[in-house]
């Protein structure tokens, strides 16, 4: 085969190649064997019609389309390999010649992977991250735990921010009650911002037994179309006011919330260790994100094919919906709960799709430049780690992923590690 690649645009071109007479013959034979079983010709049993008889009755050309479908994939793949190009989308095939007794001539309009010109990707300067956990951080965490253990007790005094009021309410617009604006014996924590802006503030200072009118304006982005930006009045009756009663911050409290500690000091040490690990992990992630973004920004790609961005969007959608499904939420349920559609999710994933695509291209270019080639030991270790992460059998992981897929993922991790480990925080 003689394949010829002629570049026509930044990432587009025409691949010309021939399919040999021998391949054509094999394709025609395959097409004939496929069709002859369906033929009913007088004097011959079904499936036993000779080629000569078929050719005389229908003409060999009747087999050409099926023959081409049978042999084109292999011929196209061989032409790509010979031309040394890597397509990113389905080709547009144009048959130039299908003459009997001659090689068939094919042209394919092909979109290929864009060329990546790497910039600096090691020793990159990134913002310095705060990894220190202070005593104030520990106290704040303990206060949060303490608040979570608080009990609500009735109070006669006026409601304050942080208190919980038990209320009946009904909303009116232009003097008419509107759907979904009514509730009975509803517990509302003042200051939680769980109601319409302005609602909770107007209940500060109320007492049990009070009846008040609360005037609000619905936000412009409110979910109900007929209430967006509209003024409304809520008639509210306050049944109870409850205040949080916090437990004492002592050894007993420490043992109550964590059965692995015996004292408040032990709990403080454990909390500080947990906060330090979490803050360090968060800082490492921030360094990685900043370094990778800088490496990508330093690289040059003249134009990213739309097909690659489109594929990235659909990969992200599939990954997101798969994660939802693992949590027991089907795509249909997700769209219903969120009030969105597949098109909405598509638009959401489009936001950073081009940058994610460029990131993948840059990382793969680094893999190629650094000649990363994972060993069999690294592949086995990756299989083991994936099995542990997803709670699968090792053999199940090995059967689900090809060695090439595993090596590709390991190589990308190596590229990320190279960028990140050499980054300098300043």
CSV table of C-alpha atoms in Angstrom, one decimal:
chain,number,residue,atom,x,y,z
A,1,UNK,CA,0.0,0.0,0.0
A,2,UNK,CA,1.1,3.5,-0.8
A,3,UNK,CA,-0.6,6.0,1.5
A,4,UNK,CA,-0.3,9.8,0.9
A,5,UNK,CA,-1.1,12.4,3.5
A,6,UNK,CA,-1.8,15.9,2.3
A,7,UNK,CA,-2.3,18.5,5.0
A,8,UNK,CA,-5.1,21.0,4.1
A,9,UNK,CA,-5.7,22.9,7.4
A,10,UNK,CA,-4.2,23.2,10.9
A,11,UNK,CA,-5.5,19.8,11.9
A,12,UNK,CA,-7.2,18.5,8.8
A,13,UNK,CA,-6.1,16.9,5.6
A,14,UNK,CA,-6.7,14.2,3.0
A,15,UNK,CA,-5.4,10.7,3.2
A,16,UNK,CA,-5.2,9.0,-0.2
A,17,UNK,CA,-4.6,5.2,-0.4
A,18,UNK,CA,-5.3,2.2,-2.5
A,19,UNK,CA,-6.9,-1.2,-1.6
A,20,UNK,CA,-5.0,-3.9,-3.4
A,21,UNK,CA,-6.6,-6.2,-6.0
A,22,UNK,CA,-6.0,-9.1,-3.6
A,23,UNK,CA,-7.8,-7.3,-0.8
A,24,UNK,CA,-10.6,-6.4,-3.1
A,25,UNK,CA,-11.0,-10.0,-4.2
A,26,UNK,CA,-11.2,-11.1,-0.6
A,27,UNK,CA,-13.8,-8.5,0.2
A,28,UNK,CA,-16.0,-9.5,-2.8
A,29,UNK,CA,-15.8,-13.1,-1.7
A,30,UNK,CA,-16.8,-12.1,1.8
A,31,UNK,CA,-19.7,-10.1,0.4
A,32,UNK,CA,-20.8,-12.9,-1.8
A,33,UNK,CA,-20.8,-15.5,1.0
A,34,UNK,CA,-22.9,-13.1,3.0
A,35,UNK,CA,-25.5,-12.5,0.4
A,36,UNK,CA,-25.8,-15.9,-1.3
A,37,UNK,CA,-27.6,-17.5,1.6
A,38,UNK,CA,-30.5,-15.1,1.0
A,39,UNK,CA,-30.8,-15.8,-2.8
A,40,UNK,CA,-33.5,-18.0,-4.4
A,41,UNK,CA,-32.4,-18.9,-7.9
A,42,UNK,CA,-34.4,-21.6,-9.9
A,43,UNK,CA,-32.3,-24.7,-10.3
A,44,UNK,CA,-30.1,-24.1,-7.2
A,45,UNK,CA,-30.7,-24.9,-3.6
A,46,UNK,CA,-30.7,-21.8,-1.3
A,47,UNK,CA,-27.1,-20.8,-0.5
A,48,UNK,CA,-25.6,-22.9,-3.3
A,49,UNK,CA,-25.7,-20.3,-6.2
A,50,UNK,CA,-22.2,-20.3,-8.0
A,51,UNK,CA,-20.4,-17.0,-8.3
A,52,UNK,CA,-20.5,-17.1,-12.1
A,53,UNK,CA,-24.3,-17.5,-12.1
A,54,UNK,CA,-24.6,-14.6,-9.6
A,55,UNK,CA,-22.3,-12.4,-11.7
A,56,UNK,CA,-24.3,-13.1,-14.8
A,57,UNK,CA,-27.6,-12.4,-13.2
A,58,UNK,CA,-26.7,-9.4,-11.0
A,59,UNK,CA,-23.2,-8.3,-12.0
A,60,UNK,CA,-20.2,-8.4,-9.7
A,61,UNK,CA,-20.6,-4.7,-9.0
A,62,UNK,CA,-23.7,-5.5,-6.9
A,63,UNK,CA,-21.2,-6.8,-4.3
A,64,UNK,CA,-18.9,-3.8,-4.3
A,65,UNK,CA,-20.6,-1.8,-1.5
A,66,UNK,CA,-20.7,-4.7,0.9
A,67,UNK,CA,-17.1,-5.7,-0.1
A,68,UNK,CA,-15.9,-2.1,0.6
A,69,UNK,CA,-17.6,-2.2,4.1
A,70,UNK,CA,-15.8,-5.4,4.8
A,71,UNK,CA,-12.3,-4.4,3.9
A,72,UNK,CA,-12.2,-0.6,4.4
A,73,UNK,CA,-11.6,-0.6,8.2
A,74,UNK,CA,-8.4,-2.7,7.9
A,75,UNK,CA,-7.2,-0.8,4.9
A,76,UNK,CA,-7.8,2.6,6.5
A,77,UNK,CA,-6.0,1.5,9.7
A,78,UNK,CA,-3.0,0.4,7.6
A,79,UNK,CA,-3.0,3.7,5.7
A,80,UNK,CA,-3.0,5.7,8.9
A,81,UNK,CA,-0.1,3.7,10.2
A,82,UNK,CA,1.9,4.1,7.0
A,83,UNK,CA,1.2,7.9,6.9
A,84,UNK,CA,2.0,8.2,10.6
A,85,UNK,CA,-1.0,10.2,11.6
A,86,UNK,CA,-3.5,9.8,14.5
A,87,UNK,CA,-7.1,10.7,13.8
A,88,UNK,CA,-9.4,12.2,16.4
A,89,UNK,CA,-12.7,11.8,14.6
A,90,UNK,CA,-14.5,9.5,12.1
A,91,UNK,CA,-13.1,10.1,8.5
A,92,UNK,CA,-15.2,11.4,5.6
A,93,UNK,CA,-14.7,8.7,3.0
A,94,UNK,CA,-14.7,9.5,-0.8
A,95,UNK,CA,-14.4,6.5,-3.2
A,96,UNK,CA,-12.4,7.8,-6.2
A,97,UNK,CA,-12.3,4.5,-8.2
A,98,UNK,CA,-13.7,1.0,-7.9
A,99,UNK,CA,-12.7,-0.4,-11.3
A,100,UNK,CA,-12.9,-4.1,-11.9
A,101,UNK,CA,-9.5,-5.8,-11.9
A,102,UNK,CA,-7.7,-2.8,-10.5
A,103,UNK,CA,-6.9,-1.5,-7.0
A,104,UNK,CA,-9.6,0.6,-5.5
A,105,UNK,CA,-8.7,4.2,-4.9
A,106,UNK,CA,-9.9,5.9,-1.7
A,107,UNK,CA,-9.6,9.4,-0.2
A,108,UNK,CA,-10.4,10.1,3.4
A,109,UNK,CA,-10.8,13.6,4.9
A,110,UNK,CA,-9.2,13.2,8.3
A,111,UNK,CA,-8.9,15.4,11.5
A,112,UNK,CA,-5.7,14.6,13.3
A,113,UNK,CA,-4.3,15.2,16.8
A,114,UNK,CA,-2.9,18.7,17.0
A,115,UNK,CA,0.8,19.4,17.4
A,116,UNK,CA,1.8,20.4,21.0
A,117,UNK,CA,4.8,22.7,21.5
A,118,UNK,CA,5.8,22.3,25.1
A,119,UNK,CA,7.0,25.2,27.2
A,120,UNK,CA,8.5,25.0,30.7
A,121,UNK,CA,6.8,22.3,32.8
A,122,UNK,CA,9.4,21.7,35.6
A,123,UNK,CA,10.6,24.0,38.3
A,124,UNK,CA,7.5,26.1,38.0
A,125,UNK,CA,6.8,28.8,40.6
A,126,UNK,CA,3.4,28.5,42.3
A,127,UNK,CA,1.7,30.4,45.2
A,128,UNK,CA,3.0,29.3,48.6
A,129,UNK,CA,0.4,27.3,50.5
A,130,UNK,CA,-0.5,27.6,54.2
A,131,UNK,CA,0.0,24.3,55.9
A,132,UNK,CA,0.0,25.5,59.5
A,133,UNK,CA,-2.8,24.5,61.8
A,134,UNK,CA,-3.2,27.0,64.7
A,135,UNK,CA,-4.7,26.6,68.2
A,136,UNK,CA,-7.6,28.8,66.9
A,137,UNK,CA,-8.3,26.3,64.1
A,138,UNK,CA,-8.5,23.5,66.7
A,139,UNK,CA,-10.8,25.6,69.0
A,140,UNK,CA,-13.1,26.4,66.0
A,141,UNK,CA,-13.3,22.7,65.1
A,142,UNK,CA,-14.2,21.8,68.7
A,143,UNK,CA,-16.8,24.5,68.9
A,144,UNK,CA,-18.3,23.1,65.7
A,145,UNK,CA,-18.5,19.7,67.2
A,146,UNK,CA,-19.9,21.2,70.4
A,147,UNK,CA,-22.6,23.0,68.4
A,148,UNK,CA,-23.5,19.8,66.7
A,149,UNK,CA,-24.1,18.2,70.1
A,150,UNK,CA,-26.3,21.1,71.4
A,151,UNK,CA,-29.8,20.6,72.7
A,152,UNK,CA,-32.6,22.9,71.9
A,153,UNK,CA,-34.4,24.3,75.0
A,154,UNK,CA,-37.5,26.5,75.2
A,155,UNK,CA,-36.9,30.1,76.1
A,156,UNK,CA,-39.4,32.9,77.0
A,157,UNK,CA,-37.1,35.7,75.9
A,158,UNK,CA,-37.1,37.2,72.3
A,159,UNK,CA,-35.6,35.1,69.5
A,160,UNK,CA,-32.0,35.9,68.5
A,161,UNK,CA,-29.9,34.8,65.6
A,162,UNK,CA,-28.9,31.2,66.2
A,163,UNK,CA,-32.2,30.4,67.9
A,164,UNK,CA,-34.8,28.1,66.4
A,165,UNK,CA,-38.4,29.2,66.0
A,166,UNK,CA,-41.3,26.9,65.4
A,167,UNK,CA,-43.8,28.7,63.1
A,168,UNK,CA,-46.8,28.5,61.0
A,169,UNK,CA,-46.6,30.6,57.8
A,170,UNK,CA,-48.6,31.4,54.7
A,171,UNK,CA,-47.4,33.5,51.8
A,172,UNK,CA,-49.6,36.0,49.8
A,173,UNK,CA,-48.9,37.9,46.6
A,174,UNK,CA,-51.3,40.7,45.7
A,175,UNK,CA,-53.5,39.5,48.5
A,176,UNK,CA,-53.8,36.0,47.1
A,177,UNK,CA,-52.2,32.9,48.7
A,178,UNK,CA,-49.8,31.2,46.4
A,179,UNK,CA,-49.0,27.5,45.9
A,180,UNK,CA,-46.1,26.2,48.0
A,181,UNK,CA,-46.1,29.1,50.4
A,182,UNK,CA,-47.6,27.5,53.4
A,183,UNK,CA,-46.2,25.5,56.3
A,184,UNK,CA,-47.2,24.4,59.8
A,185,UNK,CA,-45.0,23.7,62.8
A,186,UNK,CA,-41.9,24.4,60.8
A,187,UNK,CA,-38.6,24.6,62.7
A,188,UNK,CA,-36.4,27.4,61.3
A,189,UNK,CA,-33.0,28.3,62.6
A,190,UNK,CA,-32.6,32.1,62.4
A,191,UNK,CA,-29.5,33.1,60.6
A,192,UNK,CA,-29.3,29.8,58.6
A,193,UNK,CA,-30.3,31.6,55.4
A,194,UNK,CA,-32.5,28.7,54.5
A,195,UNK,CA,-35.5,30.9,53.7
A,196,UNK,CA,-36.0,33.8,51.2
A,197,UNK,CA,-33.6,36.7,51.9
A,198,UNK,CA,-35.0,39.0,54.5
A,199,UNK,CA,-37.4,36.5,56.0
A,200,UNK,CA,-35.4,35.3,59.0
A,201,UNK,CA,-34.1,38.7,60.0
A,202,UNK,CA,-37.7,39.9,60.5
A,203,UNK,CA,-38.3,37.1,63.1
A,204,UNK,CA,-35.5,38.2,65.3
A,205,UNK,CA,-37.0,39.8,68.4
A,206,UNK,CA,-40.3,37.8,68.2
A,207,UNK,CA,-41.6,35.7,71.1
A,208,UNK,CA,-43.8,32.6,71.4
A,209,UNK,CA,-47.4,33.6,70.7
A,210,UNK,CA,-46.5,36.5,68.4
A,211,UNK,CA,-48.2,36.9,65.0
A,212,UNK,CA,-46.3,39.0,62.5
A,213,UNK,CA,-46.3,39.9,58.9
A,214,UNK,CA,-43.0,39.4,57.0
A,215,UNK,CA,-42.5,41.4,53.8
A,216,UNK,CA,-40.0,39.9,51.3
A,217,UNK,CA,-39.0,40.2,47.6
A,218,UNK,CA,-38.4,36.9,45.8
A,219,UNK,CA,-34.9,36.7,44.1
A,220,UNK,CA,-34.8,37.2,40.3
A,221,UNK,CA,-33.4,33.6,40.0
A,222,UNK,CA,-36.1,32.0,42.1
A,223,UNK,CA,-37.2,28.6,40.7
A,224,UNK,CA,-41.0,29.5,40.5
A,225,UNK,CA,-41.5,31.6,37.4
A,226,UNK,CA,-44.5,33.4,38.7
A,227,UNK,CA,-42.6,34.5,41.9
A,228,UNK,CA,-39.3,35.7,40.4
A,229,UNK,CA,-38.6,39.3,41.6
A,230,UNK,CA,-42.1,39.6,43.1
A,231,UNK,CA,-43.1,41.2,46.4
A,232,UNK,CA,-44.9,39.0,48.9
A,233,UNK,CA,-46.2,39.0,52.5
A,234,UNK,CA,-46.0,36.0,54.8
A,235,UNK,CA,-48.4,35.8,57.8
A,236,UNK,CA,-46.4,34.1,60.5
A,237,UNK,CA,-47.4,32.7,63.9
A,238,UNK,CA,-44.6,31.9,66.3
A,239,UNK,CA,-45.4,28.9,68.5
A,240,UNK,CA,-42.0,28.4,70.2
A,241,UNK,CA,-38.6,29.9,70.5
A,242,UNK,CA,-35.7,27.5,71.3
A,243,UNK,CA,-32.1,28.3,72.2
A,244,UNK,CA,-29.1,26.0,71.8
A,245,UNK,CA,-27.8,24.7,75.1
A,246,UNK,CA,-24.1,23.7,74.5
A,247,UNK,CA,-22.4,20.9,76.4
A,248,UNK,CA,-19.4,21.7,78.6
A,249,UNK,CA,-16.1,21.4,76.8
A,250,UNK,CA,-14.5,18.9,79.1
A,251,UNK,CA,-13.2,15.3,79.3
A,252,UNK,CA,-16.7,13.9,79.3
A,253,UNK,CA,-17.6,15.7,76.2
A,254,UNK,CA,-14.4,14.4,74.5
A,255,UNK,CA,-15.3,10.8,75.4
A,256,UNK,CA,-18.9,11.2,74.3
A,257,UNK,CA,-18.0,12.3,70.7
A,258,UNK,CA,-14.9,10.0,70.3
A,259,UNK,CA,-14.6,6.7,72.0
A,260,UNK,CA,-10.9,6.5,71.1
A,261,UNK,CA,-9.9,9.3,73.5
A,262,UNK,CA,-10.0,9.6,77.2
A,263,UNK,CA,-9.6,13.3,77.7
A,264,UNK,CA,-10.1,16.7,76.1
A,265,UNK,CA,-6.4,17.1,75.6
A,266,UNK,CA,-6.3,13.8,73.7
A,267,UNK,CA,-9.2,15.0,71.6
A,268,UNK,CA,-7.4,18.3,70.9
A,269,UNK,CA,-4.2,16.4,69.7
A,270,UNK,CA,-6.3,14.1,67.5
A,271,UNK,CA,-8.2,17.1,66.0
A,272,UNK,CA,-5.0,18.9,65.3
A,273,UNK,CA,-3.5,15.9,63.6
A,274,UNK,CA,-6.6,15.5,61.4
A,275,UNK,CA,-6.7,19.2,60.5
A,276,UNK,CA,-3.0,19.1,59.7
A,277,UNK,CA,-3.4,16.1,57.4
A,278,UNK,CA,-6.5,17.7,55.7
A,279,UNK,CA,-4.8,21.1,55.3
A,280,UNK,CA,-1.6,19.5,53.9
A,281,UNK,CA,-3.6,17.4,51.4
A,282,UNK,CA,-5.6,20.5,50.3
A,283,UNK,CA,-2.3,22.4,49.9
A,284,UNK,CA,-0.8,19.6,47.8
A,285,UNK,CA,-3.8,19.6,45.6
A,286,UNK,CA,-3.6,23.4,45.2
A,287,UNK,CA,0.1,23.1,44.2
A,288,UNK,CA,-0.8,20.4,41.7
A,289,UNK,CA,-3.6,22.4,40.2
A,290,UNK,CA,-1.5,25.6,39.9
A,291,UNK,CA,1.5,23.8,38.5
A,292,UNK,CA,-0.4,21.8,35.9
A,293,UNK,CA,-2.3,25.0,34.9
A,294,UNK,CA,0.9,26.8,34.4
A,295,UNK,CA,2.5,24.0,32.4
A,296,UNK,CA,-0.6,24.0,30.2
A,297,UNK,CA,-0.5,27.7,29.8
A,298,UNK,CA,3.2,27.6,28.8
A,299,UNK,CA,2.4,25.1,26.0
A,300,UNK,CA,1.3,26.1,22.6
A,301,UNK,CA,-1.5,24.4,20.6
A,302,UNK,CA,-2.5,26.3,17.5
A,303,UNK,CA,-6.0,24.9,17.4
A,304,UNK,CA,-7.9,22.1,19.3
A,305,UNK,CA,-10.2,20.1,17.1
A,306,UNK,CA,-13.9,20.5,18.0
A,307,UNK,CA,-14.3,16.7,17.9
A,308,UNK,CA,-11.8,16.3,20.8
A,309,UNK,CA,-13.6,18.9,22.9
A,310,UNK,CA,-16.9,17.2,22.1
A,311,UNK,CA,-15.5,13.8,23.2
A,312,UNK,CA,-14.2,15.3,26.4
A,313,UNK,CA,-17.7,16.7,27.3
A,314,UNK,CA,-19.2,13.3,26.8
A,315,UNK,CA,-16.5,11.6,28.9
A,316,UNK,CA,-17.1,14.0,31.7
A,317,UNK,CA,-20.9,13.5,31.5
A,318,UNK,CA,-20.5,9.7,31.5
A,319,UNK,CA,-18.2,9.8,34.5
A,320,UNK,CA,-20.5,12.2,36.4
A,321,UNK,CA,-23.6,10.1,35.7
A,322,UNK,CA,-21.7,6.9,36.6
A,323,UNK,CA,-20.7,8.3,39.9
A,324,UNK,CA,-24.4,9.3,40.5
A,325,UNK,CA,-25.5,5.8,39.6
A,326,UNK,CA,-23.1,4.3,42.2
A,327,UNK,CA,-24.9,6.4,44.8
A,328,UNK,CA,-28.2,5.0,43.7
A,329,UNK,CA,-29.2,8.0,41.6
A,330,UNK,CA,-30.1,7.2,38.0
A,331,UNK,CA,-29.7,9.8,35.2
A,332,UNK,CA,-33.5,10.2,35.0
A,333,UNK,CA,-33.7,10.7,38.8
A,334,UNK,CA,-30.8,13.2,38.8
A,335,UNK,CA,-32.5,15.3,36.1
A,336,UNK,CA,-35.8,15.2,38.0
A,337,UNK,CA,-34.3,16.1,41.4
A,338,UNK,CA,-32.2,19.0,40.0
A,339,UNK,CA,-34.9,20.2,37.5
A,340,UNK,CA,-32.3,20.0,34.7
A,341,UNK,CA,-32.0,18.2,31.4
A,342,UNK,CA,-29.3,16.3,29.5
A,343,UNK,CA,-28.7,19.4,27.5
A,344,UNK,CA,-28.2,21.5,30.7
A,345,UNK,CA,-25.5,19.0,31.9
A,346,UNK,CA,-23.9,19.1,28.5
A,347,UNK,CA,-23.6,22.9,28.7
A,348,UNK,CA,-22.2,22.6,32.3
A,349,UNK,CA,-19.5,20.2,31.1
A,350,UNK,CA,-18.7,22.5,28.2
A,351,UNK,CA,-17.4,25.3,30.4
A,352,UNK,CA,-13.9,23.9,31.0
A,353,UNK,CA,-13.9,21.2,28.3
A,354,UNK,CA,-11.4,22.9,26.0
A,355,UNK,CA,-8.9,23.5,28.9
A,356,UNK,CA,-9.3,19.9,30.0
A,357,UNK,CA,-8.6,18.7,26.5
A,358,UNK,CA,-5.5,20.9,26.2
A,359,UNK,CA,-4.4,19.6,29.6
A,360,UNK,CA,-4.6,16.0,28.4
A,361,UNK,CA,-2.7,16.8,25.2
A,362,UNK,CA,0.1,18.6,27.2
A,363,UNK,CA,0.4,15.7,29.6
A,364,UNK,CA,0.6,13.2,26.8
A,365,UNK,CA,3.2,15.3,25.1
A,366,UNK,CA,5.3,15.3,28.3
A,367,UNK,CA,4.9,11.5,28.5
A,368,UNK,CA,6.3,11.2,25.0
A,369,UNK,CA,9.1,13.7,25.6
A,370,UNK,CA,10.2,12.0,28.8
A,371,UNK,CA,9.8,8.5,27.3
A,372,UNK,CA,7.8,7.3,30.3
A,373,UNK,CA,7.2,3.5,29.8
A,374,UNK,CA,5.7,1.9,32.9
A,375,UNK,CA,7.1,-1.5,33.9
A,376,UNK,CA,5.1,-4.6,34.4
A,377,UNK,CA,5.6,-4.3,38.1
A,378,UNK,CA,4.1,-0.8,38.0
A,379,UNK,CA,1.1,-2.1,36.0
A,380,UNK,CA,0.5,-4.8,38.6
A,381,UNK,CA,0.7,-2.3,41.4
A,382,UNK,CA,-1.8,-0.1,39.6
A,383,UNK,CA,-4.2,-3.0,39.2
A,384,UNK,CA,-3.8,-3.8,43.0
A,385,UNK,CA,-4.5,-0.2,43.9
A,386,UNK,CA,-7.6,0.1,41.7
A,387,UNK,CA,-8.9,-3.2,43.1
A,388,UNK,CA,-8.6,-1.8,46.7
A,389,UNK,CA,-10.1,1.6,45.7
A,390,UNK,CA,-13.2,0.2,44.0
A,391,UNK,CA,-13.6,-2.9,46.2
A,392,UNK,CA,-13.1,-5.3,43.2
A,393,UNK,CA,-11.2,-8.5,42.7
A,394,UNK,CA,-7.7,-8.1,41.2
A,395,UNK,CA,-8.6,-10.4,38.3
A,396,UNK,CA,-11.8,-8.4,37.6
A,397,UNK,CA,-9.7,-5.2,37.2
A,398,UNK,CA,-7.2,-7.0,35.0
A,399,UNK,CA,-10.0,-8.2,32.8
A,400,UNK,CA,-11.7,-4.8,32.6
A,401,UNK,CA,-8.6,-2.8,31.6
A,402,UNK,CA,-6.1,-3.5,28.9
A,403,UNK,CA,-2.4,-3.2,29.6
A,404,UNK,CA,-2.3,-0.2,27.2
A,405,UNK,CA,-5.0,1.6,29.1
A,406,UNK,CA,-3.2,1.0,32.4
A,407,UNK,CA,0.2,2.1,31.0
A,408,UNK,CA,-1.4,5.2,29.6
A,409,UNK,CA,-2.9,6.2,33.0
A,410,UNK,CA,0.3,5.4,34.9
A,411,UNK,CA,2.3,7.5,32.4
A,412,UNK,CA,0.0,10.5,32.9
A,413,UNK,CA,0.4,10.2,36.6
A,414,UNK,CA,4.1,10.2,36.1
A,415,UNK,CA,3.8,13.4,34.1
A,416,UNK,CA,1.7,15.0,36.8
A,417,UNK,CA,4.1,13.9,39.5
A,418,UNK,CA,7.1,15.4,37.5
A,419,UNK,CA,5.3,18.8,37.2
A,420,UNK,CA,4.2,18.8,40.8
A,421,UNK,CA,7.3,17.5,42.5
A,422,UNK,CA,9.5,20.0,40.9
A,423,UNK,CA,7.2,23.0,41.5
A,424,UNK,CA,8.5,25.7,43.8
A,425,UNK,CA,6.2,27.4,46.2
A,426,UNK,CA,6.9,31.2,46.5
